[in-house]
Amino acid sequence: MKKMIKFAGIALIFAALLSACSNAKNNTQKKAETAAQSSTIEASDSNENEPNTENITQAVKQLEEKFNSDEKLVKIDVKNNVKDDTSDNPHAVITVKVINDEAKKNMEEMQTAIDSNSGTEAQKTAIYGIQLNVEEVAKTLENDNDVISFITPYTNGNDRTIAKSTKNENIIPLVK
């Protein structure tokens, strides 16, 4: 019985992720409204290093379309003018964080299995699909230093970064 419940949970998250991976463009206006309601863009003082907020907003909309297609699975936050270990230059950091409890549980199970080299092809495909979606949107960013991260909270209270990309590279290598 436990195996059946576990398989059903994995199948559910896999189906949700596959729908997130699709490039369906219908309901664009509805999704754009959802993106505007659920995204947080922190404004900063105007200066020469001001990020292209239109480009960042467009990236957030694309991420909303990919990961929140049918239901609210993730929350997207944006921080501008960040200086961190990724770059000394001010840049935007877009964080996609899993908020759906079932999705969090399944993401943790999938990533743990992959980390221990016991991940199934379905698990690898689901994680790979997330990484490809993050990479695809990151390539549309105008600033080479802007970063998109896909994060899932683990039950131990820590966050795990599943995908992290800039315009020119995948900081976290793609699952093979």
JSON list of C-alpha atoms in Angstrom, two decimals:
[
{"chain": "A", "resi": 1, "resn": "MET", "atom": "CA", "xyz": [0.00, 0.00, 0.00]},
{"chain": "A", "resi": 2, "resn": "LYS", "atom": "CA", "xyz": [2.85, 2.40, 0.87]},
{"chain": "A", "resi": 3, "resn": "LYS", "atom": "CA", "xyz": [4.44, 1.76, -2.52]},
{"chain": "A", "resi": 4, "resn": "MET", "atom": "CA", "xyz": [1.17, 2.53, -4.27]},
{"chain": "A", "resi": 5, "resn": "ILE", "atom": "CA", "xyz": [0.74, 5.81, -2.35]},
{"chain": "A", "resi": 6, "resn": "LYS", "atom": "CA", "xyz": [4.35, 6.77, -3.02]},
{"chain": "A", "resi": 7, "resn": "PHE", "atom": "CA", "xyz": [3.99, 5.94, -6.73]},
{"chain": "A", "resi": 8, "resn": "ALA", "atom": "CA", "xyz": [0.77, 7.95, -6.92]},
{"chain": "A", "resi": 9, "resn": "GLY", "atom": "CA", "xyz": [2.50, 10.92, -5.28]},
{"chain": "A", "resi": 10, "resn": "ILE", "atom": "CA", "xyz": [5.41, 10.74, -7.69]},
{"chain": "A", "resi": 11, "resn": "ALA", "atom": "CA", "xyz": [3.05, 10.36, -10.62]},
{"chain": "A", "resi": 12, "resn": "LEU", "atom": "CA", "xyz": [1.12, 13.42, -9.43]},
{"chain": "A", "resi": 13, "resn": "ILE", "atom": "CA", "xyz": [4.19, 15.63, -9.19]},
{"chain": "A", "resi": 14, "resn": "PHE", "atom": "CA", "xyz": [5.53, 14.28, -12.48]},
{"chain": "A", "resi": 15, "resn": "ALA", "atom": "CA", "xyz": [2.22, 15.12, -14.17]},
{"chain": "A", "resi": 16, "resn": "ALA", "atom": "CA", "xyz": [2.27, 18.60, -12.63]},
{"chain": "A", "resi": 17, "resn": "LEU", "atom": "CA", "xyz": [5.84, 19.15, -13.74]},
{"chain": "A", "resi": 18, "resn": "LEU", "atom": "CA", "xyz": [5.13, 17.90, -17.24]},
{"chain": "A", "resi": 19, "resn": "SER", "atom": "CA", "xyz": [2.25, 20.33, -17.52]},
{"chain": "A", "resi": 20, "resn": "ALA", "atom": "CA", "xyz": [4.62, 23.04, -16.27]},
{"chain": "A", "resi": 21, "resn": "CYS", "atom": "CA", "xyz": [7.12, 22.04, -18.94]},
{"chain": "A", "resi": 22, "resn": "SER", "atom": "CA", "xyz": [4.64, 22.44, -21.77]},
{"chain": "A", "resi": 23, "resn": "ASN", "atom": "CA", "xyz": [4.83, 25.55, -23.87]},
{"chain": "A", "resi": 24, "resn": "ALA", "atom": "CA", "xyz": [1.08, 26.09, -24.05]},
{"chain": "A", "resi": 25, "resn": "LYS", "atom": "CA", "xyz": [0.42, 29.72, -24.76]},
{"chain": "A", "resi": 26, "resn": "ASN", "atom": "CA", "xyz": [-3.34, 29.80, -24.19]},
{"chain": "A", "resi": 27, "resn": "ASN", "atom": "CA", "xyz": [-4.81, 31.77, -21.31]},
{"chain": "A", "resi": 28, "resn": "THR", "atom": "CA", "xyz": [-1.84, 34.16, -21.50]},
{"chain": "A", "resi": 29, "resn": "GLN", "atom": "CA", "xyz": [-3.84, 37.09, -20.17]},
{"chain": "A", "resi": 30, "resn": "LYS", "atom": "CA", "xyz": [-5.11, 35.08, -17.18]},
{"chain": "A", "resi": 31, "resn": "LYS", "atom": "CA", "xyz": [-1.60, 33.88, -16.40]},
{"chain": "A", "resi": 32, "resn": "ALA", "atom": "CA", "xyz": [-0.22, 37.40, -16.75]},
{"chain": "A", "resi": 33, "resn": "GLU", "atom": "CA", "xyz": [-2.76, 38.58, -14.18]},
{"chain": "A", "resi": 34, "resn": "THR", "atom": "CA", "xyz": [-1.74, 35.72, -11.89]},
{"chain": "A", "resi": 35, "resn": "ALA", "atom": "CA", "xyz": [1.91, 36.67, -12.33]},
{"chain": "A", "resi": 36, "resn": "ALA", "atom": "CA", "xyz": [1.15, 40.27, -11.42]},
{"chain": "A", "resi": 37, "resn": "GLN", "atom": "CA", "xyz": [-0.74, 39.18, -8.30]},
{"chain": "A", "resi": 38, "resn": "SER", "atom": "CA", "xyz": [1.69, 36.55, -7.00]},
{"chain": "A", "resi": 39, "resn": "SER", "atom": "CA", "xyz": [5.07, 38.01, -7.88]},
{"chain": "A", "resi": 40, "resn": "THR", "atom": "CA", "xyz": [7.04, 40.37, -5.71]},
{"chain": "A", "resi": 41, "resn": "ILE", "atom": "CA", "xyz": [9.34, 42.84, -7.39]},
{"chain": "A", "resi": 42, "resn": "GLU", "atom": "CA", "xyz": [11.35, 44.90, -4.96]},
{"chain": "A", "resi": 43, "resn": "ALA", "atom": "CA", "xyz": [12.04, 48.35, -6.33]},
{"chain": "A", "resi": 44, "resn": "SER", "atom": "CA", "xyz": [15.27, 50.12, -5.55]},
{"chain": "A", "resi": 45, "resn": "ASP", "atom": "CA", "xyz": [16.44, 53.71, -5.85]},
{"chain": "A", "resi": 46, "resn": "SER", "atom": "CA", "xyz": [17.07, 54.88, -9.41]},
{"chain": "A", "resi": 47, "resn": "ASN", "atom": "CA", "xyz": [20.68, 54.85, -10.52]},
{"chain": "A", "resi": 48, "resn": "GLU", "atom": "CA", "xyz": [22.79, 53.94, -13.50]},
{"chain": "A", "resi": 49, "resn": "ASN", "atom": "CA", "xyz": [22.75, 50.26, -12.54]},
{"chain": "A", "resi": 50, "resn": "GLU", "atom": "CA", "xyz": [18.95, 50.10, -12.53]},
{"chain": "A", "resi": 51, "resn": "PRO", "atom": "CA", "xyz": [17.91, 46.72, -13.92]},
{"chain": "A", "resi": 52, "resn": "ASN", "atom": "CA", "xyz": [15.62, 46.48, -16.88]},
{"chain": "A", "resi": 53, "resn": "THR", "atom": "CA", "xyz": [12.44, 45.88, -14.89]},
{"chain": "A", "resi": 54, "resn": "GLU", "atom": "CA", "xyz": [10.46, 45.21, -18.06]},
{"chain": "A", "resi": 55, "resn": "ASN", "atom": "CA", "xyz": [12.81, 42.33, -18.94]},
{"chain": "A", "resi": 56, "resn": "ILE", "atom": "CA", "xyz": [12.67, 40.98, -15.38]},
{"chain": "A", "resi": 57, "resn": "THR", "atom": "CA", "xyz": [8.87, 41.25, -15.30]},
{"chain": "A", "resi": 58, "resn": "GLN", "atom": "CA", "xyz": [8.69, 39.35, -18.60]},
{"chain": "A", "resi": 59, "resn": "ALA", "atom": "CA", "xyz": [10.94, 36.61, -17.16]},
{"chain": "A", "resi": 60, "resn": "VAL", "atom": "CA", "xyz": [8.67, 36.35, -14.10]},
{"chain": "A", "resi": 61, "resn": "LYS", "atom": "CA", "xyz": [5.63, 35.98, -16.38]},
{"chain": "A", "resi": 62, "resn": "GLN", "atom": "CA", "xyz": [7.37, 33.22, -18.33]},
{"chain": "A", "resi": 63, "resn": "LEU", "atom": "CA", "xyz": [8.22, 31.38, -15.11]},
{"chain": "A", "resi": 64, "resn": "GLU", "atom": "CA", "xyz": [4.61, 31.74, -13.91]},
{"chain": "A", "resi": 65, "resn": "GLU", "atom": "CA", "xyz": [3.39, 30.24, -17.19]},
{"chain": "A", "resi": 66, "resn": "LYS", "atom": "CA", "xyz": [5.80, 27.32, -16.90]},
{"chain": "A", "resi": 67, "resn": "PHE", "atom": "CA", "xyz": [5.42, 26.43, -13.22]},
{"chain": "A", "resi": 68, "resn": "ASN", "atom": "CA", "xyz": [1.94, 27.68, -12.20]},
{"chain": "A", "resi": 69, "resn": "SER", "atom": "CA", "xyz": [-0.03, 26.57, -15.23]},
{"chain": "A", "resi": 70, "resn": "ASP", "atom": "CA", "xyz": [-2.99, 24.91, -13.52]},
{"chain": "A", "resi": 71, "resn": "GLU", "atom": "CA", "xyz": [-2.52, 25.59, -9.84]},
{"chain": "A", "resi": 72, "resn": "LYS", "atom": "CA", "xyz": [-0.34, 27.53, -7.45]},
{"chain": "A", "resi": 73, "resn": "LEU", "atom": "CA", "xyz": [2.79, 25.38, -7.08]},
{"chain": "A", "resi": 74, "resn": "VAL", "atom": "CA", "xyz": [5.48, 28.04, -6.72]},
{"chain": "A", "resi": 75, "resn": "LYS", "atom": "CA", "xyz": [6.03, 31.59, -5.50]},
{"chain": "A", "resi": 76, "resn": "ILE", "atom": "CA", "xyz": [8.35, 33.88, -7.44]},
{"chain": "A", "resi": 77, "resn": "ASP", "atom": "CA", "xyz": [10.33, 36.67, -5.77]},
{"chain": "A", "resi": 78, "resn": "VAL", "atom": "CA", "xyz": [12.71, 39.19, -7.33]},
{"chain": "A", "resi": 79, "resn": "LYS", "atom": "CA", "xyz": [15.51, 41.09, -5.63]},
{"chain": "A", "resi": 80, "resn": "ASN", "atom": "CA", "xyz": [17.29, 43.84, -7.56]},
{"chain": "A", "resi": 81, "resn": "ASN", "atom": "CA", "xyz": [20.78, 45.29, -7.19]},
{"chain": "A", "resi": 82, "resn": "VAL", "atom": "CA", "xyz": [22.13, 42.20, -5.42]},
{"chain": "A", "resi": 83, "resn": "LYS", "atom": "CA", "xyz": [25.87, 41.70, -4.94]},
{"chain": "A", "resi": 84, "resn": "ASP", "atom": "CA", "xyz": [26.71, 38.11, -4.01]},
{"chain": "A", "resi": 85, "resn": "ASP", "atom": "CA", "xyz": [29.07, 35.24, -4.78]},
{"chain": "A", "resi": 86, "resn": "THR", "atom": "CA", "xyz": [27.58, 34.98, -8.28]},
{"chain": "A", "resi": 87, "resn": "SER", "atom": "CA", "xyz": [28.82, 38.43, -9.34]},
{"chain": "A", "resi": 88, "resn": "ASP", "atom": "CA", "xyz": [30.38, 41.55, -7.86]},
{"chain": "A", "resi": 89, "resn": "ASN", "atom": "CA", "xyz": [28.21, 43.62, -10.21]},
{"chain": "A", "resi": 90, "resn": "PRO", "atom": "CA", "xyz": [24.68, 44.50, -9.11]},
{"chain": "A", "resi": 91, "resn": "HIS", "atom": "CA", "xyz": [22.18, 42.12, -10.64]},
{"chain": "A", "resi": 92, "resn": "ALA", "atom": "CA", "xyz": [18.68, 40.73, -10.19]},
{"chain": "A", "resi": 93, "resn": "VAL", "atom": "CA", "xyz": [18.03, 37.43, -8.44]},
{"chain": "A", "resi": 94, "resn": "ILE", "atom": "CA", "xyz": [14.76, 35.72, -9.37]},
{"chain": "A", "resi": 95, "resn": "THR", "atom": "CA", "xyz": [13.81, 32.94, -6.95]},
{"chain": "A", "resi": 96, "resn": "VAL", "atom": "CA", "xyz": [11.18, 30.33, -7.82]},
{"chain": "A", "resi": 97, "resn": "LYS", "atom": "CA", "xyz": [10.23, 28.53, -4.60]},
{"chain": "A", "resi": 98, "resn": "VAL", "atom": "CA", "xyz": [7.94, 25.50, -4.34]},
{"chain": "A", "resi": 99, "resn": "ILE", "atom": "CA", "xyz": [5.05, 26.28, -1.97]},
{"chain": "A", "resi": 100, "resn": "ASN", "atom": "CA", "xyz": [2.66, 23.36, -2.61]},
{"chain": "A", "resi": 101, "resn": "ASP", "atom": "CA", "xyz": [3.12, 20.82, 0.22]},
{"chain": "A", "resi": 102, "resn": "GLU", "atom": "CA", "xyz": [2.70, 17.72, -1.97]},
{"chain": "A", "resi": 103, "resn": "ALA", "atom": "CA", "xyz": [5.06, 19.14, -4.58]},
{"chain": "A", "resi": 104, "resn": "LYS", "atom": "CA", "xyz": [7.66, 19.94, -1.87]},
{"chain": "A", "resi": 105, "resn": "LYS", "atom": "CA", "xyz": [7.52, 16.37, -0.57]},
{"chain": "A", "resi": 106, "resn": "ASN", "atom": "CA", "xyz": [7.81, 14.85, -4.02]},
{"chain": "A", "resi": 107, "resn": "MET", "atom": "CA", "xyz": [10.61, 17.21, -5.08]},
{"chain": "A", "resi": 108, "resn": "GLU", "atom": "CA", "xyz": [12.60, 16.26, -1.98]},
{"chain": "A", "resi": 109, "resn": "GLU", "atom": "CA", "xyz": [12.07, 12.54, -2.68]},
{"chain": "A", "resi": 110, "resn": "MET", "atom": "CA", "xyz": [13.12, 12.93, -6.32]},
{"chain": "A", "resi": 111, "resn": "GLN", "atom": "CA", "xyz": [16.22, 14.99, -5.60]},
{"chain": "A", "resi": 112, "resn": "THR", "atom": "CA", "xyz": [17.29, 12.72, -2.72]},
{"chain": "A", "resi": 113, "resn": "ALA", "atom": "CA", "xyz": [16.96, 9.66, -4.99]},
{"chain": "A", "resi": 114, "resn": "ILE", "atom": "CA", "xyz": [18.97, 11.37, -7.73]},
{"chain": "A", "resi": 115, "resn": "ASP", "atom": "CA", "xyz": [21.65, 12.44, -5.23]},
{"chain": "A", "resi": 116, "resn": "SER", "atom": "CA", "xyz": [22.01, 8.84, -4.05]},
{"chain": "A", "resi": 117, "resn": "ASN", "atom": "CA", "xyz": [22.23, 7.56, -7.67]},
{"chain": "A", "resi": 118, "resn": "SER", "atom": "CA", "xyz": [18.97, 5.63, -7.27]},
{"chain": "A", "resi": 119, "resn": "GLY", "atom": "CA", "xyz": [16.70, 8.03, -9.15]},
{"chain": "A", "resi": 120, "resn": "THR", "atom": "CA", "xyz": [14.33, 6.57, -11.71]},
{"chain": "A", "resi": 121, "resn": "GLU", "atom": "CA", "xyz": [14.19, 7.86, -15.27]},
{"chain": "A", "resi": 122, "resn": "ALA", "atom": "CA", "xyz": [10.88, 9.58, -14.44]},
{"chain": "A", "resi": 123, "resn": "GLN", "atom": "CA", "xyz": [12.49, 11.38, -11.48]},
{"chain": "A", "resi": 124, "resn": "LYS", "atom": "CA", "xyz": [15.49, 12.44, -13.55]},
{"chain": "A", "resi": 125, "resn": "THR", "atom": "CA", "xyz": [13.22, 13.61, -16.36]},
{"chain": "A", "resi": 126, "resn": "ALA", "atom": "CA", "xyz": [11.12, 15.71, -13.97]},
{"chain": "A", "resi": 127, "resn": "ILE", "atom": "CA", "xyz": [14.17, 17.45, -12.45]},
{"chain": "A", "resi": 128, "resn": "TYR", "atom": "CA", "xyz": [15.75, 17.86, -15.89]},
{"chain": "A", "resi": 129, "resn": "GLY", "atom": "CA", "xyz": [12.53, 19.48, -17.16]},
{"chain": "A", "resi": 130, "resn": "ILE", "atom": "CA", "xyz": [12.63, 22.03, -14.33]},
{"chain": "A", "resi": 131, "resn": "GLN", "atom": "CA", "xyz": [16.28, 22.78, -15.06]},
{"chain": "A", "resi": 132, "resn": "LEU", "atom": "CA", "xyz": [15.59, 23.23, -18.78]},
{"chain": "A", "resi": 133, "resn": "ASN", "atom": "CA", "xyz": [12.73, 25.63, -18.07]},
{"chain": "A", "resi": 134, "resn": "VAL", "atom": "CA", "xyz": [14.93, 27.72, -15.76]},
{"chain": "A", "resi": 135, "resn": "GLU", "atom": "CA", "xyz": [17.73, 27.70, -18.34]},
{"chain": "A", "resi": 136, "resn": "GLU", "atom": "CA", "xyz": [15.33, 28.72, -21.13]},
{"chain": "A", "resi": 137, "resn": "VAL", "atom": "CA", "xyz": [14.00, 31.73, -19.24]},
{"chain": "A", "resi": 138, "resn": "ALA", "atom": "CA", "xyz": [17.48, 32.73, -18.02]},
{"chain": "A", "resi": 139, "resn": "LYS", "atom": "CA", "xyz": [18.64, 32.97, -21.63]},
{"chain": "A", "resi": 140, "resn": "THR", "atom": "CA", "xyz": [16.08, 35.74, -22.18]},
{"chain": "A", "resi": 141, "resn": "LEU", "atom": "CA", "xyz": [17.58, 37.95, -19.46]},
{"chain": "A", "resi": 142, "resn": "GLU", "atom": "CA", "xyz": [19.36, 41.06, -20.73]},
{"chain": "A", "resi": 143, "resn": "ASN", "atom": "CA", "xyz": [21.93, 41.28, -17.93]},
{"chain": "A", "resi": 144, "resn": "ASP", "atom": "CA", "xyz": [24.55, 38.51, -18.08]},
{"chain": "A", "resi": 145, "resn": "ASN", "atom": "CA", "xyz": [24.77, 38.55, -14.27]},
{"chain": "A", "resi": 146, "resn": "ASP", "atom": "CA", "xyz": [21.05, 38.14, -13.49]},
{"chain": "A", "resi": 147, "resn": "VAL", "atom": "CA", "xyz": [20.26, 34.77, -11.87]},
{"chain": "A", "resi": 148, "resn": "ILE", "atom": "CA", "xyz": [17.20, 32.51, -11.75]},
{"chain": "A", "resi": 149, "resn": "SER", "atom": "CA", "xyz": [17.05, 29.86, -9.00]},
{"chain": "A", "resi": 150, "resn": "PHE", "atom": "CA", "xyz": [14.47, 27.10, -8.49]},
{"chain": "A", "resi": 151, "resn": "ILE", "atom": "CA", "xyz": [14.33, 26.13, -4.82]},
{"chain": "A", "resi": 152, "resn": "THR", "atom": "CA", "xyz": [12.42, 23.52, -2.87]},
{"chain": "A", "resi": 153, "resn": "PRO", "atom": "CA", "xyz": [12.16, 23.54, 0.93]},
{"chain": "A", "resi": 154, "resn": "TYR", "atom": "CA", "xyz": [13.14, 20.26, 2.61]},
{"chain": "A", "resi": 155, "resn": "THR", "atom": "CA", "xyz": [11.40, 18.82, 5.66]},
{"chain": "A", "resi": 156, "resn": "ASN", "atom": "CA", "xyz": [14.52, 19.45, 7.77]},
{"chain": "A", "resi": 157, "resn": "GLY", "atom": "CA", "xyz": [14.00, 23.20, 7.29]},
{"chain": "A", "resi": 158, "resn": "ASN", "atom": "CA", "xyz": [16.74, 23.70, 4.72]},
{"chain": "A", "resi": 159, "resn": "ASP", "atom": "CA", "xyz": [16.19, 24.82, 1.14]},
{"chain": "A", "resi": 160, "resn": "ARG", "atom": "CA", "xyz": [17.63, 22.89, -1.79]},
{"chain": "A", "resi": 161, "resn": "THR", "atom": "CA", "xyz": [18.43, 24.62, -5.07]},
{"chain": "A", "resi": 162, "resn": "ILE", "atom": "CA", "xyz": [17.33, 22.34, -7.91]},
{"chain": "A", "resi": 163, "resn": "ALA", "atom": "CA", "xyz": [18.23, 24.68, -10.78]},
{"chain": "A", "resi": 164, "resn": "LYS", "atom": "CA", "xyz": [20.26, 27.87, -11.00]},
{"chain": "A", "resi": 165, "resn": "SER", "atom": "CA", "xyz": [21.10, 29.63, -14.26]},
{"chain": "A", "resi": 166, "resn": "THR", "atom": "CA", "xyz": [22.34, 32.89, -15.70]},
{"chain": "A", "resi": 167, "resn": "LYS", "atom": "CA", "xyz": [22.01, 34.05, -19.27]},
{"chain": "A", "resi": 168, "resn": "ASN", "atom": "CA", "xyz": [25.23, 32.27, -20.25]},
{"chain": "A", "resi": 169, "resn": "GLU", "atom": "CA", "xyz": [25.56, 29.25, -17.93]},
{"chain": "A", "resi": 170, "resn": "ASN", "atom": "CA", "xyz": [23.88, 26.70, -15.72]},
{"chain": "A", "resi": 171, "resn": "ILE", "atom": "CA", "xyz": [25.42, 27.22, -12.30]},
{"chain": "A", "resi": 172, "resn": "ILE", "atom": "CA", "xyz": [23.92, 23.89, -11.20]},
{"chain": "A", "resi": 173, "resn": "PRO", "atom": "CA", "xyz": [24.68, 21.26, -13.86]},
{"chain": "A", "resi": 174, "resn": "LEU", "atom": "CA", "xyz": [21.74, 19.65, -15.64]},
{"chain": "A", "resi": 175, "resn": "VAL", "atom": "CA", "xyz": [20.70, 16.17, -14.46]},
{"chain": "A", "resi": 176, "resn": "LYS", "atom": "CA", "xyz": [21.84, 13.51, -16.89]}
]
